[in-house]
Amino acid sequence: MLIVYGAIIYLFVLLVKALRKYIKSKDVREEKKAVCRSLGEALKAHRTEKQMTQEFVAETLGVSRQAVSKWENGTSDPSTSNLCALAKLYGIPVEELLHETQDEKSED
């Protein structure tokens, strides 16, 4: 019976340590979320500015509409070749997209 109580206490201590570590990582998680979101917001802003649909962008790049949606939502990032193709499609230099995300990151 003593072994069972010891195991329960050990698991409780591990749970508390994990929760404390998770809580302390809040700033890192928020910064990561902001960076991902900022690239997506930049991509979406340029797409809507050019009055393009996600379907049109997807067909032009040869990817799925869901991929474009994920890039704009910040769920995933486009590959380097897709990022270059997006910049060309929107008529802007790649550096401008990257510069926008760096500006938003430094403002936080």
Coordinates of N, CA and C in Angstrom, one line a residue:
M1 N 0.8 -1.2 0.0 CA 0.0 0.0 0.0 C 0.9 1.3 0.0
L2 N 2.0 1.2 0.7 CA 2.9 2.3 0.8 C 3.5 2.6 -0.6
I3 N 3.7 1.6 -1.4 CA 4.2 1.8 -2.8 C 3.2 2.6 -3.7
V4 N 2.0 2.3 -3.5 CA 0.9 2.9 -4.3 C 0.9 4.4 -3.9
Y5 N 0.9 4.7 -2.6 CA 0.9 6.1 -2.2 C 2.2 6.9 -2.7
G6 N 3.3 6.2 -2.6 CA 4.5 6.8 -3.1 C 4.4 7.1 -4.6
A7 N 3.9 6.2 -5.4 CA 3.7 6.4 -6.8 C 2.8 7.5 -7.1
I8 N 1.7 7.6 -6.4 CA 0.7 8.7 -6.6 C 1.4 10.1 -6.2
I9 N 2.1 10.1 -5.2 CA 2.8 11.4 -4.8 C 3.9 11.7 -5.9
Y10 N 4.6 10.8 -6.4 CA 5.6 11.0 -7.4 C 4.9 11.5 -8.7
L11 N 3.8 11.0 -9.1 CA 3.1 11.5 -10.3 C 2.6 12.9 -10.0
F12 N 2.1 13.1 -8.8 CA 1.6 14.5 -8.5 C 2.8 15.5 -8.6
V13 N 3.9 15.2 -8.1 CA 5.1 16.1 -8.2 C 5.5 16.3 -9.6
L14 N 5.5 15.3 -10.4 CA 5.8 15.4 -11.8 C 4.8 16.3 -12.5
L15 N 3.5 16.2 -12.2 CA 2.5 17.0 -12.8 C 2.7 18.5 -12.4
V16 N 3.0 18.7 -11.2 CA 3.2 20.1 -10.7 C 4.4 20.7 -11.4
K17 N 5.5 20.0 -11.6 CA 6.7 20.5 -12.3 C 6.3 20.8 -13.7
A18 N 5.6 19.9 -14.4 CA 5.3 20.1 -15.8 C 4.4 21.4 -15.9
L19 N 3.4 21.6 -15.0 CA 2.5 22.7 -15.1 C 3.3 24.0 -14.8
R20 N 4.3 24.0 -13.9 CA 5.1 25.2 -13.6 C 5.9 25.5 -14.8
K21 N 6.5 24.5 -15.5 CA 7.3 24.8 -16.7 C 6.4 25.4 -17.8
Y22 N 5.2 24.8 -18.0 CA 4.3 25.3 -19.0 C 3.9 26.8 -18.7
I23 N 3.6 27.1 -17.5 CA 3.2 28.4 -17.1 C 4.4 29.4 -17.4
K24 N 5.6 29.0 -17.0 CA 6.7 29.9 -17.2 C 7.1 30.1 -18.7
S25 N 6.6 29.3 -19.6 CA 6.9 29.4 -21.0 C 5.9 30.2 -21.7
K26 N 5.0 30.9 -21.0 CA 4.0 31.7 -21.7 C 4.5 32.8 -22.6
D27 N 5.5 33.5 -22.2 CA 6.1 34.5 -23.1 C 6.6 34.0 -24.4
V28 N 7.3 32.8 -24.3 CA 7.9 32.2 -25.5 C 6.8 31.8 -26.4
R29 N 5.8 31.2 -25.8 CA 4.6 30.7 -26.7 C 3.9 31.8 -27.3
E30 N 3.7 32.9 -26.7 CA 3.1 34.1 -27.2 C 3.9 34.7 -28.3
E31 N 5.2 34.8 -28.1 CA 6.1 35.4 -29.1 C 6.1 34.5 -30.4
K32 N 6.1 33.2 -30.2 CA 6.1 32.3 -31.4 C 4.8 32.5 -32.1
K33 N 3.7 32.6 -31.4 CA 2.4 32.7 -32.0 C 2.3 34.0 -32.8
A34 N 2.9 35.1 -32.2 CA 2.8 36.4 -32.9 C 3.6 36.4 -34.2
V35 N 4.8 35.8 -34.2 CA 5.6 35.7 -35.4 C 4.9 35.0 -36.5
C36 N 4.3 33.8 -36.1 CA 3.6 33.0 -37.1 C 2.4 33.8 -37.7
R37 N 1.7 34.4 -36.8 CA 0.5 35.1 -37.1 C 0.9 36.3 -38.0
S38 N 2.0 37.0 -37.8 CA 2.3 38.2 -38.5 C 2.7 37.8 -40.0
L39 N 3.4 36.7 -40.2 CA 3.6 36.3 -41.6 C 2.3 36.0 -42.3
G40 N 1.4 35.3 -41.6 CA 0.1 35.0 -42.2 C -0.7 36.2 -42.5
E41 N -0.7 37.2 -41.6 CA -1.4 38.4 -41.8 C -0.8 39.2 -43.0
A42 N 0.5 39.2 -43.1 CA 1.1 39.9 -44.2 C 0.7 39.2 -45.6
L43 N 0.7 37.9 -45.6 CA 0.3 37.2 -46.8 C -1.1 37.4 -47.2
K44 N -2.0 37.4 -46.1 CA -3.4 37.7 -46.4 C -3.7 39.1 -46.8
A45 N -3.0 40.0 -46.2 CA -3.1 41.4 -46.6 C -2.8 41.7 -48.0
H46 N -1.7 41.1 -48.5 CA -1.2 41.3 -49.9 C -2.2 40.6 -50.8
R47 N -2.7 39.4 -50.4 CA -3.6 38.7 -51.3 C -4.9 39.5 -51.5
T48 N -5.5 40.0 -50.4 CA -6.7 40.8 -50.5 C -6.5 42.1 -51.2
E49 N -5.3 42.7 -51.0 CA -5.0 44.0 -51.6 C -5.1 43.8 -53.2
K50 N -4.6 42.6 -53.6 CA -4.6 42.3 -55.1 C -5.9 41.7 -55.5
Q51 N -6.9 41.6 -54.6 CA -8.2 41.1 -54.9 C -8.1 39.6 -55.5
M52 N -7.3 38.8 -54.8 CA -7.2 37.4 -55.3 C -7.8 36.5 -54.2
T53 N -8.3 35.4 -54.7 CA -8.9 34.4 -53.8 C -7.8 33.4 -53.4
Q54 N -8.1 32.7 -52.3 CA -7.2 31.6 -51.9 C -7.1 30.6 -53.0
E55 N -8.2 30.3 -53.7 CA -8.2 29.3 -54.7 C -7.3 29.7 -55.9
F56 N -7.4 31.0 -56.3 CA -6.5 31.5 -57.4 C -5.1 31.4 -57.0
V57 N -4.7 31.8 -55.8 CA -3.3 31.7 -55.4 C -2.8 30.2 -55.4
A58 N -3.7 29.4 -54.9 CA -3.4 27.9 -54.8 C -3.1 27.4 -56.2
E59 N -4.0 27.7 -57.1 CA -3.9 27.1 -58.5 C -2.6 27.7 -59.1
T60 N -2.3 29.0 -58.9 CA -1.2 29.6 -59.5 C 0.1 28.9 -59.0
L61 N 0.2 28.6 -57.7 CA 1.4 28.1 -57.1 C 1.4 26.5 -57.2
G62 N 0.3 25.9 -57.5 CA 0.3 24.5 -57.6 C 0.2 23.8 -56.3
V63 N -0.5 24.5 -55.3 CA -0.7 23.9 -54.0 C -2.2 23.8 -53.8
S64 N -2.6 23.3 -52.6 CA -4.0 23.2 -52.3 C -4.5 24.5 -51.7
R65 N -5.8 24.8 -51.8 CA -6.3 26.0 -51.1 C -6.1 25.9 -49.6
Q66 N -6.2 24.7 -49.1 CA -6.0 24.5 -47.6 C -4.6 24.9 -47.2
A67 N -3.6 24.7 -48.1 CA -2.2 25.1 -47.8 C -2.1 26.6 -47.7
V68 N -2.8 27.3 -48.6 CA -2.8 28.8 -48.5 C -3.5 29.2 -47.3
S69 N -4.6 28.6 -46.9 CA -5.3 28.9 -45.7 C -4.4 28.7 -44.5
K70 N -3.7 27.7 -44.4 CA -2.8 27.4 -43.3 C -1.7 28.4 -43.2
W71 N -1.2 28.9 -44.3 CA -0.1 29.9 -44.3 C -0.7 31.2 -43.7
E72 N -1.9 31.5 -44.2 CA -2.5 32.8 -43.7 C -3.0 32.7 -42.2
N73 N -3.3 31.5 -41.8 CA -3.7 31.4 -40.4 C -2.6 31.2 -39.4
G74 N -1.4 31.0 -40.0 CA -0.2 30.8 -39.2 C 0.0 29.4 -38.7
T75 N -0.8 28.5 -39.2 CA -0.7 27.1 -38.8 C 0.6 26.5 -39.3
S76 N 1.0 26.9 -40.5 CA 2.2 26.4 -41.2 C 2.8 27.6 -41.9
D77 N 4.0 27.4 -42.3 CA 4.7 28.4 -43.1 C 5.0 27.9 -44.5
P78 N 5.0 28.8 -45.5 CA 5.3 28.3 -46.9 C 6.8 28.0 -47.0
S79 N 7.1 27.1 -47.9 CA 8.5 26.8 -48.2 C 9.1 28.0 -48.8
T80 N 10.4 28.0 -48.9 CA 11.2 29.1 -49.5 C 10.7 29.3 -50.9
S81 N 10.6 28.3 -51.7 CA 10.2 28.4 -53.1 C 8.8 29.0 -53.2
N82 N 7.9 28.5 -52.3 CA 6.5 29.1 -52.3 C 6.5 30.5 -51.9
L83 N 7.3 30.9 -50.9 CA 7.4 32.3 -50.5 C 7.9 33.2 -51.6
C84 N 8.9 32.7 -52.3 CA 9.4 33.5 -53.5 C 8.3 33.6 -54.5
A85 N 7.5 32.5 -54.8 CA 6.5 32.6 -55.8 C 5.3 33.5 -55.3
L86 N 5.0 33.5 -54.0 CA 4.0 34.4 -53.5 C 4.4 35.9 -53.7
A87 N 5.7 36.2 -53.4 CA 6.2 37.5 -53.5 C 6.1 38.0 -55.0
K88 N 6.4 37.1 -55.9 CA 6.4 37.4 -57.3 C 4.9 37.6 -57.8
L89 N 4.0 36.7 -57.3 CA 2.6 36.8 -57.6 C 2.0 38.1 -57.1
Y90 N 2.4 38.6 -55.9 CA 1.9 39.8 -55.3 C 2.6 41.0 -55.8
G91 N 3.7 40.8 -56.6 CA 4.4 41.9 -57.2 C 5.3 42.7 -56.2
I92 N 5.8 42.0 -55.2 CA 6.6 42.6 -54.1 C 7.9 41.8 -54.0
P93 N 9.0 42.4 -53.5 CA 10.2 41.6 -53.2 C 10.0 40.8 -52.0
V94 N 10.7 39.6 -52.0 CA 10.6 38.7 -50.8 C 11.0 39.4 -49.6
E95 N 12.0 40.3 -49.7 CA 12.5 41.0 -48.5 C 11.4 41.8 -47.8
E96 N 10.4 42.3 -48.6 CA 9.3 43.1 -48.1 C 8.5 42.2 -47.1
L97 N 8.2 41.0 -47.6 CA 7.4 40.1 -46.7 C 8.1 39.8 -45.4
L98 N 9.4 39.5 -45.6 CA 10.2 39.2 -44.4 C 10.4 40.4 -43.5
H99 N 10.6 41.5 -44.1 CA 10.8 42.8 -43.4 C 9.5 43.1 -42.6
E100 N 8.4 42.9 -43.1 CA 7.1 43.2 -42.4 C 7.0 42.3 -41.2
T101 N 7.4 41.0 -41.3 CA 7.3 40.2 -40.1 C 8.3 40.5 -39.1
Q102 N 9.5 41.0 -39.5 CA 10.6 41.4 -38.5 C 10.1 42.7 -37.8
D103 N 9.5 43.6 -38.6 CA 9.0 44.8 -37.9 C 8.0 44.5 -36.8
E104 N 7.1 43.7 -37.1 CA 6.1 43.3 -36.1 C 6.7 42.6 -35.0
K105 N 7.7 41.8 -35.2 CA 8.3 41.1 -34.1 C 9.1 42.0 -33.2
S106 N 9.8 43.0 -33.8 CA 10.5 44.0 -33.0 C 9.7 44.9 -32.2
E107 N 8.4 45.2 -32.6 CA 7.5 46.1 -31.9 C 7.0 45.5 -30.6
D108 N 7.0 44.2 -30.5 CA 6.4 43.5 -29.3 C 7.4 43.6 -28.1

